Structure formats: C-alpha cells, structure tokens
PDB file of C-alpha atoms in Angstrom:
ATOM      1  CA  UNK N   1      71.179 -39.914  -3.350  1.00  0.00           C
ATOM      2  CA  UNK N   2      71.084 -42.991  -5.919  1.00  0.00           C
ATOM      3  CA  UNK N   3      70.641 -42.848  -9.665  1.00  0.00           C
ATOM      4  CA  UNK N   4      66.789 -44.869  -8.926  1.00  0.00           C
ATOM      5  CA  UNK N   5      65.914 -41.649  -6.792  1.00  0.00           C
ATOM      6  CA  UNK N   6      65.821 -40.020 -10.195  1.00  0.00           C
ATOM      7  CA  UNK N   7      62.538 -41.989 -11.267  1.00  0.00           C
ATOM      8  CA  UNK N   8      59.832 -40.239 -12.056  1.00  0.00           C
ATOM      9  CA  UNK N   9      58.105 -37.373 -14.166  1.00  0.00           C
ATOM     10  CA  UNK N  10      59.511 -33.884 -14.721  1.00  0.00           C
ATOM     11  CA  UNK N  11      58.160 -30.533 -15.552  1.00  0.00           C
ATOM     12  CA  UNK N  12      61.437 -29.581 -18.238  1.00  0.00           C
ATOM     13  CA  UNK N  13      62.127 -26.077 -19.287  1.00  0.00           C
ATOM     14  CA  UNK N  14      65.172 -24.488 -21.537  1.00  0.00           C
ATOM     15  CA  UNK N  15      66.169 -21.245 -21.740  1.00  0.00           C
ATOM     16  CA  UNK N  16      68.008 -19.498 -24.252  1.00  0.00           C
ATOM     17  CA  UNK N  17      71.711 -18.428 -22.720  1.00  0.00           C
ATOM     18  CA  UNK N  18      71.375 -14.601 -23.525  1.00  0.00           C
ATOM     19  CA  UNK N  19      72.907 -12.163 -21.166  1.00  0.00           C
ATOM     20  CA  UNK N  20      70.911  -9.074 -22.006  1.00  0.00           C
ATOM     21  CA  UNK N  21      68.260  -7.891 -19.568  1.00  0.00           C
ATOM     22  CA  UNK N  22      64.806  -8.510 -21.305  1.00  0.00           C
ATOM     23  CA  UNK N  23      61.162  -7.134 -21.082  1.00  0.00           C
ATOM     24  CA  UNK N  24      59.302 -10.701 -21.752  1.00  0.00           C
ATOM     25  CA  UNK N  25      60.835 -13.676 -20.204  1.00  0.00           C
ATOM     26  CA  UNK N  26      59.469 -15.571 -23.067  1.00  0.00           C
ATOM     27  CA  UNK N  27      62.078 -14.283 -25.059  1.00  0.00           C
ATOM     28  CA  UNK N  28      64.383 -16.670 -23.105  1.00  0.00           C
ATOM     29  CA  UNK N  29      62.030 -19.915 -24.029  1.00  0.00           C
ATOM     30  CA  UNK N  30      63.683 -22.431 -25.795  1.00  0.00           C
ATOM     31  CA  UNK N  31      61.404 -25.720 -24.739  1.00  0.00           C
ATOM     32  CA  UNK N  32      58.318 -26.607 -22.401  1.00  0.00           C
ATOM     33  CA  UNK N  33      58.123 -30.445 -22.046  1.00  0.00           C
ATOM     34  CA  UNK N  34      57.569 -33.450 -19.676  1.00  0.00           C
ATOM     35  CA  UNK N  35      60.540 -35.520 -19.264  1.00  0.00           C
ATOM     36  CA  UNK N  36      60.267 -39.052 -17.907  1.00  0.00           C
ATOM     37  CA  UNK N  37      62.840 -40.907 -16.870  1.00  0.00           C
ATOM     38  CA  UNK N  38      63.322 -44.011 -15.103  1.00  0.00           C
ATOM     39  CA  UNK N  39      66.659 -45.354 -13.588  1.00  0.00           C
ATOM     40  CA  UNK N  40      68.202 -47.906 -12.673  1.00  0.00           C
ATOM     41  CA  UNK N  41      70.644 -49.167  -9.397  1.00  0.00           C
ATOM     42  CA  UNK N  42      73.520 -49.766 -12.145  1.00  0.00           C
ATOM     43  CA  UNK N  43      73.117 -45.678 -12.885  1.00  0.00           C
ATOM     44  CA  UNK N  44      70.997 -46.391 -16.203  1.00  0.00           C
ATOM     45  CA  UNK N  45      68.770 -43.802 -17.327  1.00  0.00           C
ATOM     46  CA  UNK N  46      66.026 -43.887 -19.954  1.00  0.00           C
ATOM     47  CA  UNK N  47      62.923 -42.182 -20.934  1.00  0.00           C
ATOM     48  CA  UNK N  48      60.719 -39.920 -22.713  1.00  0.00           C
ATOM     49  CA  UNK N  49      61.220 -36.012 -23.549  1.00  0.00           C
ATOM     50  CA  UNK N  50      57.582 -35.759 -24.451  1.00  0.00           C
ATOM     51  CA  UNK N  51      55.893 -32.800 -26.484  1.00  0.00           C
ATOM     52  CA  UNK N  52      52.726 -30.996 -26.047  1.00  0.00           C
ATOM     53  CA  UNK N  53      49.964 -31.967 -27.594  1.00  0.00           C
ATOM     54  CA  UNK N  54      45.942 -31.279 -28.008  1.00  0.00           C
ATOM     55  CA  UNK N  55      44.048 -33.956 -26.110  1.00  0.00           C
ATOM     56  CA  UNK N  56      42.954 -37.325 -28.331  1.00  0.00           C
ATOM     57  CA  UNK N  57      46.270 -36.066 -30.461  1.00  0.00           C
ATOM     58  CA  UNK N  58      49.726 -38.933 -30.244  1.00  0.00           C
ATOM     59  CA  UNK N  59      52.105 -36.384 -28.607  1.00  0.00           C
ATOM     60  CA  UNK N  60      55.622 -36.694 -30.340  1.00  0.00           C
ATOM     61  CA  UNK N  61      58.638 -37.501 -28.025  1.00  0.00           C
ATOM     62  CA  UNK N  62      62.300 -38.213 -28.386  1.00  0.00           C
ATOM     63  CA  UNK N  63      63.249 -41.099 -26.855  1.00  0.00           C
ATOM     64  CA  UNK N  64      66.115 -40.367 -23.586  1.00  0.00           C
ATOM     65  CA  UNK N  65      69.049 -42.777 -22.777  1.00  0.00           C
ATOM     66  CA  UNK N  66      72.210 -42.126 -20.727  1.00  0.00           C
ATOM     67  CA  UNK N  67      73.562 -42.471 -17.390  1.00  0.00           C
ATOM     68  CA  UNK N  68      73.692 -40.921 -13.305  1.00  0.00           C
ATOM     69  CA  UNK N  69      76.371 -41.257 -11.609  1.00  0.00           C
ATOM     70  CA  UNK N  70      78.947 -38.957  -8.731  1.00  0.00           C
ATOM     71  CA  UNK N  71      78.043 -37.321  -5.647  1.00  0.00           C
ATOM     72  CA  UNK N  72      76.150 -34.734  -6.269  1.00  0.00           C
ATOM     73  CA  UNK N  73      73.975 -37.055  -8.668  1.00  0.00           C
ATOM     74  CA  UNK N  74      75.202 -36.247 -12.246  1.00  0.00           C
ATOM     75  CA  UNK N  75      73.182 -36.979 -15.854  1.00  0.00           C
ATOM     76  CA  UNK N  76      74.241 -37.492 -18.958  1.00  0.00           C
ATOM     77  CA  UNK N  77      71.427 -37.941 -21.309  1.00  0.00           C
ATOM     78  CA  UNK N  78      71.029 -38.389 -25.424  1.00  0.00           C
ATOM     79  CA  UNK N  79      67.927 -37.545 -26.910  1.00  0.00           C
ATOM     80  CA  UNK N  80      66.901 -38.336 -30.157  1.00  0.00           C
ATOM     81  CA  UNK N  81      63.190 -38.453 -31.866  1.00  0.00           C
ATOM     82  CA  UNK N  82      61.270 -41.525 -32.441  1.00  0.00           C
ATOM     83  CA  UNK N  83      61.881 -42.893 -35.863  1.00  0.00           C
ATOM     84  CA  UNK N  84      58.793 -42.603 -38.457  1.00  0.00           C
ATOM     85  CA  UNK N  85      57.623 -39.184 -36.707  1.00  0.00           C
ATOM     86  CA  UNK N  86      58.263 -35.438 -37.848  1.00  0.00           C
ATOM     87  CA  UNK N  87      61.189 -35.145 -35.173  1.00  0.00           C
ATOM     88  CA  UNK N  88      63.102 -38.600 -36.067  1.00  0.00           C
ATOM     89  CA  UNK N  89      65.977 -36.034 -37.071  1.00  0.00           C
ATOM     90  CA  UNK N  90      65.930 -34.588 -33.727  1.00  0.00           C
ATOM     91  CA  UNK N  91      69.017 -35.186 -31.549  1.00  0.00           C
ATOM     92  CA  UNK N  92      69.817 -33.699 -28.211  1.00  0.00           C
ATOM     93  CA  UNK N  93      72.854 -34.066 -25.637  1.00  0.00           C
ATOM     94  CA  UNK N  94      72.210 -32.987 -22.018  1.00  0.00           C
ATOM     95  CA  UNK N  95      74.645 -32.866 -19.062  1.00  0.00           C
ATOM     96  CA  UNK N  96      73.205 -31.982 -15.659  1.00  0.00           C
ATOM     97  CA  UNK N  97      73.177 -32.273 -11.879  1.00  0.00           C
ATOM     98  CA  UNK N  98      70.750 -32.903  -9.093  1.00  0.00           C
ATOM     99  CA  UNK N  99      70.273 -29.431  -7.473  1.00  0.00           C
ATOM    100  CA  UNK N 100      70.802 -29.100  -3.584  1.00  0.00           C
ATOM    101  CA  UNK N 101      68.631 -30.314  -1.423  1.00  0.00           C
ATOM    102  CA  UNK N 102      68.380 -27.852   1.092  1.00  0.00           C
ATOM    103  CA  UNK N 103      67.390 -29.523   4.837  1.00  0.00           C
ATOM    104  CA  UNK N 104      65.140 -26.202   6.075  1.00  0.00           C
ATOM    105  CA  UNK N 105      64.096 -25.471   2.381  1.00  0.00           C
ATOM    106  CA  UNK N 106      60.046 -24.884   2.266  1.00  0.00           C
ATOM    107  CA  UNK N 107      58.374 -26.761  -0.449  1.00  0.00           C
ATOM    108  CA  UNK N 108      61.507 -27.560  -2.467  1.00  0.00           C
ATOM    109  CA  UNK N 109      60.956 -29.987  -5.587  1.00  0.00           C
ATOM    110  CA  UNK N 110      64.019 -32.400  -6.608  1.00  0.00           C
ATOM    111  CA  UNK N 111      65.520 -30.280  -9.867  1.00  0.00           C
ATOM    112  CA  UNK N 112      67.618 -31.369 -12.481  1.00  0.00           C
ATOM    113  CA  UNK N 113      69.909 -28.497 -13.792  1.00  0.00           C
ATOM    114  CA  UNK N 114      71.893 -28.083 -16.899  1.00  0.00           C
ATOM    115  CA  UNK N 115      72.654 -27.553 -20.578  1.00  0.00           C
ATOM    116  CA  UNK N 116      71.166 -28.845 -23.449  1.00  0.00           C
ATOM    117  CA  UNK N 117      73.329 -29.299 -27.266  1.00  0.00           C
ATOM    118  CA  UNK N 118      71.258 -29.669 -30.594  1.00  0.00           C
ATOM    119  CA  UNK N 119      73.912 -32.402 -32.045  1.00  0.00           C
ATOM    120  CA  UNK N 120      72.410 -32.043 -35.206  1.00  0.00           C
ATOM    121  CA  UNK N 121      70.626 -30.428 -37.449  1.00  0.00           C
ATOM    122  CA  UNK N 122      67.363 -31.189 -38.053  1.00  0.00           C
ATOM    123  CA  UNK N 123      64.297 -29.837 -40.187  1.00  0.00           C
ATOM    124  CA  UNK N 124      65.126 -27.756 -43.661  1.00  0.00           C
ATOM    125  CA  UNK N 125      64.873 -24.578 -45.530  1.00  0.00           C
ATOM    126  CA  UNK N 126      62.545 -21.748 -43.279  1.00  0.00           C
ATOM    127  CA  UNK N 127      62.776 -24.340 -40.462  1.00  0.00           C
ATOM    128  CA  UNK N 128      66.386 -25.702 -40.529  1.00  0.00           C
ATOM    129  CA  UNK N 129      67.211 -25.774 -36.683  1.00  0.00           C
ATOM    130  CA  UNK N 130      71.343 -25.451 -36.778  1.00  0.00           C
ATOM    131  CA  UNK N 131      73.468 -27.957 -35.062  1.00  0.00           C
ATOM    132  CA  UNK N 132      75.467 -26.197 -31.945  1.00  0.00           C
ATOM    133  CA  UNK N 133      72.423 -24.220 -30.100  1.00  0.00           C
ATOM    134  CA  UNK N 134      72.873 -24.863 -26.531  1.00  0.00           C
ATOM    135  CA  UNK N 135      70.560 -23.790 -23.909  1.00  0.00           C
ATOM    136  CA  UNK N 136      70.229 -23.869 -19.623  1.00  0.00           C
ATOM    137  CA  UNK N 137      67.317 -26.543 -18.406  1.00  0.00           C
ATOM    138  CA  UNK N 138      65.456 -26.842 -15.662  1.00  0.00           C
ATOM    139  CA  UNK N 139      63.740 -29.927 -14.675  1.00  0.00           C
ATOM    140  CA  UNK N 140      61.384 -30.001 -11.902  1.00  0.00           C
ATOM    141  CA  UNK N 141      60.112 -33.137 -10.609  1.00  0.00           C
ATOM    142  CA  UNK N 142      56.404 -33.675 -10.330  1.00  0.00           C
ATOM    143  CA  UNK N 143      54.353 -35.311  -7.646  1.00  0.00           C
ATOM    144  CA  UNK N 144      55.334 -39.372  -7.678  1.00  0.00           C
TER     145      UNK N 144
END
C-alpha cells in the first residue's frame, strides 16, 4: 500500500479509553466526524477533520497535516482549528495505522486505527477541555 491509497473521505469515530464494562456505548463517545485527507507519493498528508453541522450552516473543521509512511501504512497527523472560528484553539495529535486488509474478508472498508492527544487546552471556565485527554479512533473509509 502507498501513502496516495490513503485519499479519500472517512467516517472518524473516538472513543473514550475506559476499561469498565458499560450499559450505553455512548458513554465511550468522544467524536463523530468526517475526515478528509488527501496524500501525496512523497507520504504527505493533509485535510479536513470536519464537524457536523445543520444543512445551509458553514460546518467548522480543523485543518489536518502530517505524514504516511512504513509497511503497514503508518499516520501521523496534527490537527488544529481554522483560525477566526470557535475551535481556532483546538489542537489535536493522532498516530495511527492502516488496519489489515484481510484477502477473504466480506465487505471490509480500508480503516485507519489509533489514538488521538488534545495538545492543548482549548475553550474556558464550564467548557475548558484539558490538555492530555487521549482517546482510540476509528476511521472508516467511505465510498471513493
């Protein structure tokens, strides 16, 4: 696999890294977001981690950069929000792999798989997200 195979538009999800058993797998939910990324033969990455939004609304994104390299395909990606938004203060490290391809594997999607870092705080008071929460993410590609 080459860093261009990468390419395309993602379904992301993080989860919260707690080891208890629980009722609601929504207490696990850290993030629901597109990701789109497009790569280059050199092993650049960049793109958009883009947030839900009502329809006619701007959705807000932070803006991806980083790189792909190894065998298995390895990402390294920074996220950090679009200055002049609400999340400009947002920034986000992620380190991840390209799951296994399995050859008899029934309607298998490419997956990115790995952990997420908030770098930095962002927001204040009530909503002051702390520097150092990690998380697991999933990223499943969607249809090219």
């Amino acid at each position: 696999m080459q860093a261009t195979d990468l390419t395309g538009t993602y379904t992301y999800r993080s989860f919260l890294n707690r080891p208890e058993p629980v009722d609601d797998f929504n207490d696990l939910r850290f993030a629901q977001l597109e990701l789109r990324l497009t790569a280059t033969s050199a092993g650049g990455v960049s793109g958009l981690l883009v947030f839900p939004a009502p329809a006619g609304v701007e959705p807000l994104a932070m803006e991806m950069a980083g790189q792909a390299s190894g065998t298995p395909l390895a990402i390294t990606l920074t996220g950090k929000g679009v200055a002049g938004t609400p999340i400009e203060d947002f920034h986000y490290e992620y380190e991840g792999v390209v799951l296994r391809h399995w050859p008899t594997g029934v309607g298998q999607r490419m997956t990115l798989a790995g952990t997420v870092l908030r770098a930095k705080d962002h927001g204040s008071g009530a909503n002051l997200a702390r520097a150092g929460q990690t998380a697991s993410f999933l990223a499943v590609r969607r249809e090219s």
